[in-house]
Structures are given as C-alpha cells and as structure tokens.
CSV table of C-alpha atoms and ligand atoms in Angstrom, one decimal:
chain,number,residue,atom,x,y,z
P,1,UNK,CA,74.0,93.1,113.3
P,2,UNK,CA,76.9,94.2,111.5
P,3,UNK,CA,77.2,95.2,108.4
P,4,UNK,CA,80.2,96.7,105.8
P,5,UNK,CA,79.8,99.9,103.5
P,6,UNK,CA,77.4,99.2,100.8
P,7,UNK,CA,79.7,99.6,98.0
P,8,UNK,CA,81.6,96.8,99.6
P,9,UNK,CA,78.8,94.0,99.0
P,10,UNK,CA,79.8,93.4,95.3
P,11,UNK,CA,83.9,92.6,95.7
P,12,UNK,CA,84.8,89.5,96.3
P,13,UNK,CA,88.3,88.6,98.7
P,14,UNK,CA,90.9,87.4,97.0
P,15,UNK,CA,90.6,84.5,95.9
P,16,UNK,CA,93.3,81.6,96.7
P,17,UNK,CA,94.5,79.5,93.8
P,18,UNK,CA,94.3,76.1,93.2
P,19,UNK,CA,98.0,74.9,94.3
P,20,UNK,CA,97.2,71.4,95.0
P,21,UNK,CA,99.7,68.8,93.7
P,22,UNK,CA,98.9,64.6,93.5
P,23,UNK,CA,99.3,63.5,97.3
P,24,UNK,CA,102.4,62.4,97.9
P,25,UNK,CA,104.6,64.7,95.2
P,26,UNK,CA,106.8,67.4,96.4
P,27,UNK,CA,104.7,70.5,95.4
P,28,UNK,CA,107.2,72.8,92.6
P,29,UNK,CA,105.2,76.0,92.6
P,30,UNK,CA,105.8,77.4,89.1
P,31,UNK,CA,102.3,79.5,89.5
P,32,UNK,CA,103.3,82.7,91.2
P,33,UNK,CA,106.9,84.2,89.6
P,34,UNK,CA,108.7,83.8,92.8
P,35,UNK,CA,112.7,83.8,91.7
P,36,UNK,CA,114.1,80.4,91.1
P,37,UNK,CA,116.8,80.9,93.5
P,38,UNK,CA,116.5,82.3,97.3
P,39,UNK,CA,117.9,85.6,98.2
P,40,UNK,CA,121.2,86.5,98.4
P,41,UNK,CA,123.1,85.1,101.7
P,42,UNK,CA,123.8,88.5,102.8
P,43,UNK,CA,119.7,88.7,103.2
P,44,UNK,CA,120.2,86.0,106.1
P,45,UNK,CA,122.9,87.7,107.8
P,46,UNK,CA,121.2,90.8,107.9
P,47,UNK,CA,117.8,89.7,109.0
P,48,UNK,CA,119.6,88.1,111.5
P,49,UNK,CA,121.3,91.2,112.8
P,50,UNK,CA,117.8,92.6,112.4
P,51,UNK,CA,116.4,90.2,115.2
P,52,UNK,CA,117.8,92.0,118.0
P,53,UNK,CA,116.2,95.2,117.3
P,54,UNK,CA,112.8,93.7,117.3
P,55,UNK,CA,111.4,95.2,120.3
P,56,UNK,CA,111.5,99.1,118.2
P,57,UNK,CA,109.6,100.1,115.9
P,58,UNK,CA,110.8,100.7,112.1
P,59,UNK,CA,112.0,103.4,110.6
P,60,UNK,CA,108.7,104.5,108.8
P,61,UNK,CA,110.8,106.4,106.6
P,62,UNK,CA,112.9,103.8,105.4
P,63,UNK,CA,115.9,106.5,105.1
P,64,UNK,CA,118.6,103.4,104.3
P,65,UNK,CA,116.7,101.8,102.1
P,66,UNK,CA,115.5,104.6,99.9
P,67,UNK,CA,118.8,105.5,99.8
P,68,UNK,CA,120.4,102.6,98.8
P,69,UNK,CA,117.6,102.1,95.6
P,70,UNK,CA,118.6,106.0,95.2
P,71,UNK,CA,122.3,105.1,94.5
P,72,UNK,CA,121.6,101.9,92.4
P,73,UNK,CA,118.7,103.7,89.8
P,74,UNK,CA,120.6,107.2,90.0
P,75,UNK,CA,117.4,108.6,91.7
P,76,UNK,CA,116.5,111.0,94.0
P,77,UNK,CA,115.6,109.4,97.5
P,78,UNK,CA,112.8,112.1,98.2
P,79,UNK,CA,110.9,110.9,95.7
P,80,UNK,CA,110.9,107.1,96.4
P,81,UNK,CA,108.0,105.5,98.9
P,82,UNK,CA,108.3,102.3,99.8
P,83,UNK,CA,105.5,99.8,101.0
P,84,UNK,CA,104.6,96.2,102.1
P,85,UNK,CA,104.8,95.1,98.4
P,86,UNK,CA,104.0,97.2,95.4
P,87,UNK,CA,100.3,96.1,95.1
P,88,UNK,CA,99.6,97.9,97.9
P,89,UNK,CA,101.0,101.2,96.9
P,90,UNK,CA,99.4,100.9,93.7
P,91,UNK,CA,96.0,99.9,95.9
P,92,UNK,CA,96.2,102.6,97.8
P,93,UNK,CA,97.3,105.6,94.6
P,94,UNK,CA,94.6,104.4,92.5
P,95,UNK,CA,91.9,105.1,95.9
P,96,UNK,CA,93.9,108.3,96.2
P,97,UNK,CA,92.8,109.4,92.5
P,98,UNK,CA,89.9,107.4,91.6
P,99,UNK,CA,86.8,106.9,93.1
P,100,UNK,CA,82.6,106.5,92.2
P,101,UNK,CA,82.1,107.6,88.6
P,102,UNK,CA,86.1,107.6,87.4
P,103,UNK,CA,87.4,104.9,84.9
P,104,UNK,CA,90.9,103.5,85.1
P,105,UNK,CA,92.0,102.3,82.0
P,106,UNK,CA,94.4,99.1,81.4
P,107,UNK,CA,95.0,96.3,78.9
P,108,UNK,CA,92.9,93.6,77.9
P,109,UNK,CA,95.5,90.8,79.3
P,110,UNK,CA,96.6,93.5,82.6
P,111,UNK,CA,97.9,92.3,85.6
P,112,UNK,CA,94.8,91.4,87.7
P,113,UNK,CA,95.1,93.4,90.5
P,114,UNK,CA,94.8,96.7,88.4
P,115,UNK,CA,91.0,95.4,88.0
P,116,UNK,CA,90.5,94.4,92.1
P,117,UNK,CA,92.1,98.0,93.4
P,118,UNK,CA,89.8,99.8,90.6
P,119,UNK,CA,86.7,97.9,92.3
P,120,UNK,CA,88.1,98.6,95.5
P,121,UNK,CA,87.9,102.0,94.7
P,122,UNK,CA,84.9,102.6,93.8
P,123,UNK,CA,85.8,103.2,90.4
P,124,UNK,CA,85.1,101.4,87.1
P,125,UNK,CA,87.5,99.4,85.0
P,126,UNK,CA,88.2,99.7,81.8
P,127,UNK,CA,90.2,97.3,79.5
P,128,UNK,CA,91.7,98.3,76.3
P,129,UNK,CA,92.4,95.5,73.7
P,130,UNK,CA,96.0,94.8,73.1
P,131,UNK,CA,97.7,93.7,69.7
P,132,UNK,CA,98.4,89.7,70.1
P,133,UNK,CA,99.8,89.8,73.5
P,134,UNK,CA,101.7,92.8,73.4
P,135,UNK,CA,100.6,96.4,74.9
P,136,UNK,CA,98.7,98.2,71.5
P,137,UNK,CA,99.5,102.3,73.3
P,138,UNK,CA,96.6,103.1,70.2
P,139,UNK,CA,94.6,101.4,71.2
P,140,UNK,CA,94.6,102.8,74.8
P,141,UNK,CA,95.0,106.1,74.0
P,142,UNK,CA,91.7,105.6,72.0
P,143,UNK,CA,89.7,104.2,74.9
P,144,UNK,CA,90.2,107.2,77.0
P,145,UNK,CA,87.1,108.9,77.9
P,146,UNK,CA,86.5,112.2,80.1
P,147,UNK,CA,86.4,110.1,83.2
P,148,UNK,CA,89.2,108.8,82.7
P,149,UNK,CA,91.3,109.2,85.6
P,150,UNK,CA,94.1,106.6,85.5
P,151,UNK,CA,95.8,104.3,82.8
P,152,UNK,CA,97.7,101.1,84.7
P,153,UNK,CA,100.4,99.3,82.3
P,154,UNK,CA,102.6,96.4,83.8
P,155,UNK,CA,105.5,97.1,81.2
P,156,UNK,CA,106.6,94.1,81.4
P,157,UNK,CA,103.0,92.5,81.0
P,158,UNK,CA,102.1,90.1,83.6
P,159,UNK,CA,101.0,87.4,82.2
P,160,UNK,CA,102.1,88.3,78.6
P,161,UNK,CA,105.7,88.5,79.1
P,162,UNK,CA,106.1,91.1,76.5
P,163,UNK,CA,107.2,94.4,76.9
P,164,UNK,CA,106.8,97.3,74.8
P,165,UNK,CA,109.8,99.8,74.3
P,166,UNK,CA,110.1,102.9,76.5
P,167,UNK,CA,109.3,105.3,72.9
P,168,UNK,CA,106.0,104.1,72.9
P,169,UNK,CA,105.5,104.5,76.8
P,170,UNK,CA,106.8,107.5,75.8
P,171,UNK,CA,103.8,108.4,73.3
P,172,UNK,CA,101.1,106.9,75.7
P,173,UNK,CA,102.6,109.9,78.4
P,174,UNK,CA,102.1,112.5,75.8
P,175,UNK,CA,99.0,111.7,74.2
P,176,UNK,CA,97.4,111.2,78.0
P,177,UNK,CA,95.6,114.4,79.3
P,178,UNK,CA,98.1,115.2,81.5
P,179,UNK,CA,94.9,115.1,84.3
P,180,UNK,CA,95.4,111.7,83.5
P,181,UNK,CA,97.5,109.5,86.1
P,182,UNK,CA,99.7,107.2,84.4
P,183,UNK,CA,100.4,103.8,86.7
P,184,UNK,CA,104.0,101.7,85.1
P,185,UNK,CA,104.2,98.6,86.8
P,186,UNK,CA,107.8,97.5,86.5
P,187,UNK,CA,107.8,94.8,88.5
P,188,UNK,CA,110.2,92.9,86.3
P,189,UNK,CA,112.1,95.4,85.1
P,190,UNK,CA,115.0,93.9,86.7
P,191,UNK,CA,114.8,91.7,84.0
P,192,UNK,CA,115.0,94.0,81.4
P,193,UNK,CA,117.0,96.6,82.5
P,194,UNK,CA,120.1,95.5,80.6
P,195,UNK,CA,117.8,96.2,77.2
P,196,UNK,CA,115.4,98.7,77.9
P,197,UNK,CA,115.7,102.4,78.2
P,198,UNK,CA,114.9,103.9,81.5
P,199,UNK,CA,111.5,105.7,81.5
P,200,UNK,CA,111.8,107.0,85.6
P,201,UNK,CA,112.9,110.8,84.2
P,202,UNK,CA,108.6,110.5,83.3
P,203,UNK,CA,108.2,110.7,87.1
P,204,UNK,CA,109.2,114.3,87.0
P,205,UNK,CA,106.6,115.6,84.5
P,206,UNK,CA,104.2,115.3,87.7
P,207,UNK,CA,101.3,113.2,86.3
P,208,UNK,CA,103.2,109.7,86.3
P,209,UNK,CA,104.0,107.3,89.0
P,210,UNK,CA,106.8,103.7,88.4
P,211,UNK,CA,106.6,101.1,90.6
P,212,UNK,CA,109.2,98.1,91.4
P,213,UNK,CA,108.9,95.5,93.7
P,214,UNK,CA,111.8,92.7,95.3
P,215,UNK,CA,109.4,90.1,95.3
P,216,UNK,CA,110.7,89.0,91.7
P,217,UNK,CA,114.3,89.4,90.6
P,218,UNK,CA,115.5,89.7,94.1
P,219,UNK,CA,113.9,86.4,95.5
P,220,UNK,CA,112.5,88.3,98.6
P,221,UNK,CA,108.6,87.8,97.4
P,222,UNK,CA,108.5,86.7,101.4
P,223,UNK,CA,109.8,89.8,102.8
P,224,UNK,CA,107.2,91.9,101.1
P,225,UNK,CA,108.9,95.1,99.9
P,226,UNK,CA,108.2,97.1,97.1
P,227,UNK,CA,108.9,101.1,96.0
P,228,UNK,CA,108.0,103.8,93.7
P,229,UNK,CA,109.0,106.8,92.4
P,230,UNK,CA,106.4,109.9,93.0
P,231,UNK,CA,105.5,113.4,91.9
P,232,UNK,CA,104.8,115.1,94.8
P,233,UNK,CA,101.3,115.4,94.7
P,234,UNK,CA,101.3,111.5,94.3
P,235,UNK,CA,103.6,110.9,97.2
P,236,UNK,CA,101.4,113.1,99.3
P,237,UNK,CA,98.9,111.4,98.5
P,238,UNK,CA,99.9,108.0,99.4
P,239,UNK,CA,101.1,109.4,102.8
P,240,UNK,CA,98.1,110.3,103.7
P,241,UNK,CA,96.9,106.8,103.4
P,242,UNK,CA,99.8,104.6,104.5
P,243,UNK,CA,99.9,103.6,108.1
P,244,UNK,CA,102.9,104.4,109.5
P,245,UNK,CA,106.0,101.7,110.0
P,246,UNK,CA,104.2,98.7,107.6
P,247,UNK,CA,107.2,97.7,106.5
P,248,UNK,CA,108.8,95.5,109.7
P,249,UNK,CA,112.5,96.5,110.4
P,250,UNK,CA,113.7,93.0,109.5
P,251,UNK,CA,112.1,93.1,106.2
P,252,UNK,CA,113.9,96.8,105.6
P,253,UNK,CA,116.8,95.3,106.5
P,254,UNK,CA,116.6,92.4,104.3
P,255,UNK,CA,116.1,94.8,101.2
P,256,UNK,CA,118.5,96.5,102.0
P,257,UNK,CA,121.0,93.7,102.0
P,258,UNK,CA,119.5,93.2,99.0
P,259,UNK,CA,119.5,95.7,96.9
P,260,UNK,CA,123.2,96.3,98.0
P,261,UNK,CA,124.4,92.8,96.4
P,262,UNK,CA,123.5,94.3,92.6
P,263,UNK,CA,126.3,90.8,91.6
P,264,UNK,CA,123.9,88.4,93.0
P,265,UNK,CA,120.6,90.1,92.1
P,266,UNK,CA,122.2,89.9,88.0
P,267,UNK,CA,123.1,86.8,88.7
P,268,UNK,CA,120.1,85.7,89.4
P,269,UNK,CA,118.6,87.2,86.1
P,270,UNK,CA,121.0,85.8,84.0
P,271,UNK,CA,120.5,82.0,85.4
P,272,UNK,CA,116.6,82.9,84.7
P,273,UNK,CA,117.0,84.3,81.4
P,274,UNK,CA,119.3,81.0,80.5
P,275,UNK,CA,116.5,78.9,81.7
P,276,UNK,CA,113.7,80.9,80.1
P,277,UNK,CA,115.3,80.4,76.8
P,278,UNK,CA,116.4,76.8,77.1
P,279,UNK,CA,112.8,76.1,78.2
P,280,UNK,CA,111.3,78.0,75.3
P,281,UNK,CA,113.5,75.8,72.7
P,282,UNK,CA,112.5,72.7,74.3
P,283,UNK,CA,108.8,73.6,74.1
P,284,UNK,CA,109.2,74.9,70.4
P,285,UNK,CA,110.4,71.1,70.4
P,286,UNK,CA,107.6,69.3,71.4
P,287,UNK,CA,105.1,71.6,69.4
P,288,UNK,CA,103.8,74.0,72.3
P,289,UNK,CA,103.4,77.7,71.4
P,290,UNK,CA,104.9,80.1,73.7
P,291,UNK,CA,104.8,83.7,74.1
P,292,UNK,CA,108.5,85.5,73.5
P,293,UNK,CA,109.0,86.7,77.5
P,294,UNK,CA,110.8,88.8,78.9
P,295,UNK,CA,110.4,87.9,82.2
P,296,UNK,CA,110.9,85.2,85.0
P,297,UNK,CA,107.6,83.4,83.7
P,298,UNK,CA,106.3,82.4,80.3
P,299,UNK,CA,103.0,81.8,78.6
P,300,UNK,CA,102.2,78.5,76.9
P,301,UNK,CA,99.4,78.5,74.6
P,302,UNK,CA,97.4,75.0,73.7
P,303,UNK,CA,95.1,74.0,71.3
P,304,UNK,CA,92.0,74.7,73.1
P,305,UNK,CA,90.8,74.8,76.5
P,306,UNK,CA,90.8,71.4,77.2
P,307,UNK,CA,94.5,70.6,75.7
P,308,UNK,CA,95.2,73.5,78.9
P,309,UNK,CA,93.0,71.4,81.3
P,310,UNK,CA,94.9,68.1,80.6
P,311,UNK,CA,98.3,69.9,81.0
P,312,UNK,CA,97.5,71.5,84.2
P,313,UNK,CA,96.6,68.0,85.3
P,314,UNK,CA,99.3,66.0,84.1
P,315,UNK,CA,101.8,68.7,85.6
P,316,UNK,CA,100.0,69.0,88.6
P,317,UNK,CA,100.4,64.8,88.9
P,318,UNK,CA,104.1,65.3,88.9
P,319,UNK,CA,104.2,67.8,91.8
P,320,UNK,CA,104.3,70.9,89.2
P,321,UNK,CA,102.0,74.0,89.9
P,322,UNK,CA,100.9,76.1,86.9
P,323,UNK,CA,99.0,79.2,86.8
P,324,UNK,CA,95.8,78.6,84.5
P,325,UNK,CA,94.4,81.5,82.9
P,326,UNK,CA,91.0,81.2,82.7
P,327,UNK,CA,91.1,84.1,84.7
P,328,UNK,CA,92.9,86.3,82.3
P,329,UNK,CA,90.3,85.5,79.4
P,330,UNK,CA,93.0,83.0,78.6
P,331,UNK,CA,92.1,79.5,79.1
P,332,UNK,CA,93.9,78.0,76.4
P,333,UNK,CA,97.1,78.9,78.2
P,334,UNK,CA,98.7,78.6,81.0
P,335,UNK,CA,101.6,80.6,82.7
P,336,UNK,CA,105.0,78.7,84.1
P,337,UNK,CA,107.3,80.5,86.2
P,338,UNK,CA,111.2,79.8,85.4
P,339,UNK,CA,112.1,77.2,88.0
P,340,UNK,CA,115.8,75.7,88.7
P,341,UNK,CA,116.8,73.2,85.6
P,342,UNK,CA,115.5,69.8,87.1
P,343,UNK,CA,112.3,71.9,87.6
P,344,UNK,CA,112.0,73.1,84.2
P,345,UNK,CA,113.0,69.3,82.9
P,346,UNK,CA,110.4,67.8,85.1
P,347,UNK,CA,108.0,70.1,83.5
P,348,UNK,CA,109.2,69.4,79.9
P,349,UNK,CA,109.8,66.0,79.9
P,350,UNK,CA,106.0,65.6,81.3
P,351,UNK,CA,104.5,67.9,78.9
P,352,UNK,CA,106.8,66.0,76.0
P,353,UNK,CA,104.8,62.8,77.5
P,354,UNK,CA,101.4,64.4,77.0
P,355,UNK,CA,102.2,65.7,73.5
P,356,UNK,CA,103.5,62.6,72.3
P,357,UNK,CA,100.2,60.4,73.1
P,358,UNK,CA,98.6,63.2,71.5
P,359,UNK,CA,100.1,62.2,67.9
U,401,LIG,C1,104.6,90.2,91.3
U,401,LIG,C2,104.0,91.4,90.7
U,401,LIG,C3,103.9,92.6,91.5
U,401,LIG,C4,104.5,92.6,92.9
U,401,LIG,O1,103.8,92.4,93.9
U,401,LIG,P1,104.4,92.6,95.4
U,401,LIG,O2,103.2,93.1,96.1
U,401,LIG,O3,105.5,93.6,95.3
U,401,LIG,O4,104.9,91.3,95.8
U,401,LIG,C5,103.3,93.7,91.0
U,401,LIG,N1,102.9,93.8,89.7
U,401,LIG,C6,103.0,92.7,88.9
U,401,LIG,C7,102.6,92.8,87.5
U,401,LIG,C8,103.5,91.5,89.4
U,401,LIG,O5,103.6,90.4,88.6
C-alpha cells in the first residue's frame, strides 16, 4: 500500500463550491471575481498567433512579459517572477520561508488561501482580528510572536473589499522584525491604482514580497498568469521551487497582449467601478448593508444567517451564483462579484423581491 507523508493526512483538497443554479437557468457566476467583461480582443489575436508555436517549449523566463509589466509599473524586470497564477507563487514563498514550528500571521477575514498554503507548509496560521472589515496594522503588529515568520495581507481585502492606505502598510513594514517576511497581495490593485499610492519601492528593503495577478482586472482568470516583485533572496528562493516553463507560451502570449492594451484594461475598471457603485445605491435602496469596496466584488451583509441562506437560494433560482461566507466566519453575508448591468439588475430586482415579502 501507498501512502502520503504524514503531515499530509490532516489537509483537506480544495474544496469545489457550490455553483449550482435551478435546472434550466443560465448559470451567471457572480462567486469567483472573474472580470465582467472578456479580455481584450488583442488577447485572441495573439493566442492565436501563439498556436503555431505549440510544438516548443516556453520561454521559462518570460523575458517579454516581464518586460512589458516592467515598462507599465516603472519596475525593474530582474526582479519580477511570474507563475501559473499568483496563488501559486505565494504557495510556493510561504514553503520557502515557513515550515513545522513557524506562524504566518494574517487577518481575521484574509483571503483563504493564505490559511491552506500555511497548512501546506507545515506551518501554523495565525489570524489577527481586523477593525470592522478593514485591515487593523495594530492589531497585527501585536499578534506577532518569535515564530513568527510571515505576515500575508490581501491589500485590497478579499472578501472585505476594503483597502487600507499604503502609510499604514507602510507602518506594518517598519514595526515587523525585519526577519519577518511581509506577503502584499494586490490582486486588485488594478482597481485602485488610480487612488492609492504605490508601495512596490518596499520590495527593495529585502524582507517584502507584492504580488499581482491578470486573473481580475484583465479578464484573463483562464489563462492563469500572475507576477511579483522579489528581493533577491525571495526570488531565489522561489526558483528553486518552480518547475521550469509552467506558464504555457500561449498563456505568455496572451498576457502579454494584455498587459500591452493598458486602454482596455482601464476600461474595464471603469465600467466595473460604474457598476459597483450603481449596484451599491440600489442595495442601500432596498435596505441591504454592504461593505464600501474597492474592488470588482462586494460584500452584502443580512440580518442573520438565515436572511443569507434564503438569498443565496432565491438568487441561485434565477441562475445567479453567490459566494456564501460561511467559510470566512461570515455567514450572514455573502459576496457578489460585479457582473455586466442586466447581471447586476437580475440580481437586484430578485433580492428587491425577497426584501419586499420580508416587510
Ligand atoms: C483572485 C485572487 C488571487 C489571484 O489568483 P490567481 O491564482 O492569480 O488567479 C490572489 N489573491 C486574491 C486575494 C484573489 O482574490
């Protein structure tokens, strides 16, 4: 008989949502922040020009496409890595830097996949309670222990929405030892980069690592490309663990394409943020508490657990896929992803319904 390391008995494989919908509806999935557009149609062109080159092997130095992210952020190239989505990279840093007996330390309502690479690792998790449903950097910096070894923020928070503003990521960095691996998780920074201050020039203090991904704001969540920028000891690091050429050469070349039409990618933003807001209004309407986001995805909050229950249902009933957040230590809520207008109408108008018989 077979059998897998010990320390391998306790995790559990990720799980797969529910994304059923009533039989017949066409399924809107709402439930995992994909964009509410597809990519640019310079993506196609280029993933078709891709097609011919098949039969070689990508570049597993993804020279153009660290190049081209170089030029849009004003980075340097050397110090980008790119991977097969940016949960693997941050997978594979935190089982660079943690391991049996290390904490990594995140937020009560973190991004979930800070908790399963933790486990993966070996290492224990940690969750520091945040101030309503924004980032609270004292009370993180007071839940460091010796063992620490790594603090993961998703700045913005997914599924918060919030963000905090780059002075207090700022005073996190500085009152971290600087043993201490700090983990930003932008992967919606797209959507705030028009506000927010950049925080990359951290990268170069050596202890902190910034990840993005163009599974959100660039509608390529099915290409599976994400990046970050590295100290060197990070980047070694992650070298050492990455298998060569895991991103295919038709998904390089479709970031590329990408990341080169910066018109379309805003574009996109600004049709989500129109959306987000007009959404938001609607709901403050018909007496359903959101969270202020920031992203492509926002958190409604219900009476109770129940009141969250009978939403999912009646949304799922129209074709409509939420998140629930039972999950998240949240199950009053659930989280909606911005969708295209008759999406986000379909969604209203049925949760309108609901409230009304309520009254
Ligand atoms: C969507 C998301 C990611 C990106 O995942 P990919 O593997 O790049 O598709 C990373 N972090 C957060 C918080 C996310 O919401």
């Amino acid at each position: 008989m077979i059998t897998a390391k010990p320390e391998f008995a306790n995790l559990s494989p990720y799980g797969v949502e529910n994304r059923v919908v009533a039989p017949g509806k066409t399924p809107i999935p709402l439930d995992v922040n994909e964009s509410l557009r597809p990519p640019s149609p310079a993506v196609g062109e280029a993933i078709t020009a891709a097609l011919g080159q098949t039969h070689r092997y990508p570049d597993a130095g993804w020279a153009e496409l660290r190049a081209k992210i170089a030029l849009v952020h004003e980075l340097h190239a050397d110090k980008i890595l790119c991977g097969p989505g940016s949960l693997e990279l941050i997978g594979l840093l935190i089982r660079a830097f943690a391991g049996a007996g290390d904490e990594v330390l995140s937020t009560q309502y973190a991004y979930a996949y800070f908790r399963t690479a933790t486990h993966i690792a070996g290492a224990t998790y940690v969750a520091a309670p945040e101030a309503g449903m924004s980032v609270s950097v004292d009370a993180l910096l007071a839940a460091v222990t010796p063992r620490t070894r790594i603090v993961c923020l998703a700045n913005p928070g997914n599924p918060t929405g919030t963000v905090i503003p780059a002075a207090e990521i700022r005073r996190l960095r500085d009152g971290l030892p600087a043993t201490v691996l700090l983990i930003i998780d932008q992967a919606y920074g797209e959507f705030v980069d028009a506000l927010a201050e950049r925080v990359f020039d951290l990268v170069d203090r050596g202890d902190t690592v910034i990840f993005r991904t163009l599974s959100k704001a660039y509608g390529l969540a099915g290409i599976r490309v994400g990046w970050g920028l590295f100290p060197p000891e990070a980047a070694t690091a992650i070298r050492k663990l990455q298998p060569p050429g895991s991103i295919s050469g038709v998904s390089q070349a479709a970031a590329i394409a990408a990341v080169s039409d910066q018109a379309y990618m805003h574009e996109t933003v600004a049709q989500t943020v129109h959306q987000r807001e007009a959404f938001a209004t609607r709901l403050a309407e018909i007496g359903i508490e959101t969270v202020p986001s920031r992203t492509n995805f926002i958190l409604l909050r219900f009476s109770d657990r129940q009141a969250a229950k009978k939403a999912e249902q009646a949304l799922r009933d129209e074709g409509v896929m939420p998140r629930a957040m039972g999950f998240y230590g949240l199950p009053d809520c659930l989280r909606i992803t911005i969708g295209q207008q008759a999406e986000m109408d379909l969604t209203a108008g049925t949760l309108a319904r609901l409230m009304e018989v309520k009254k």
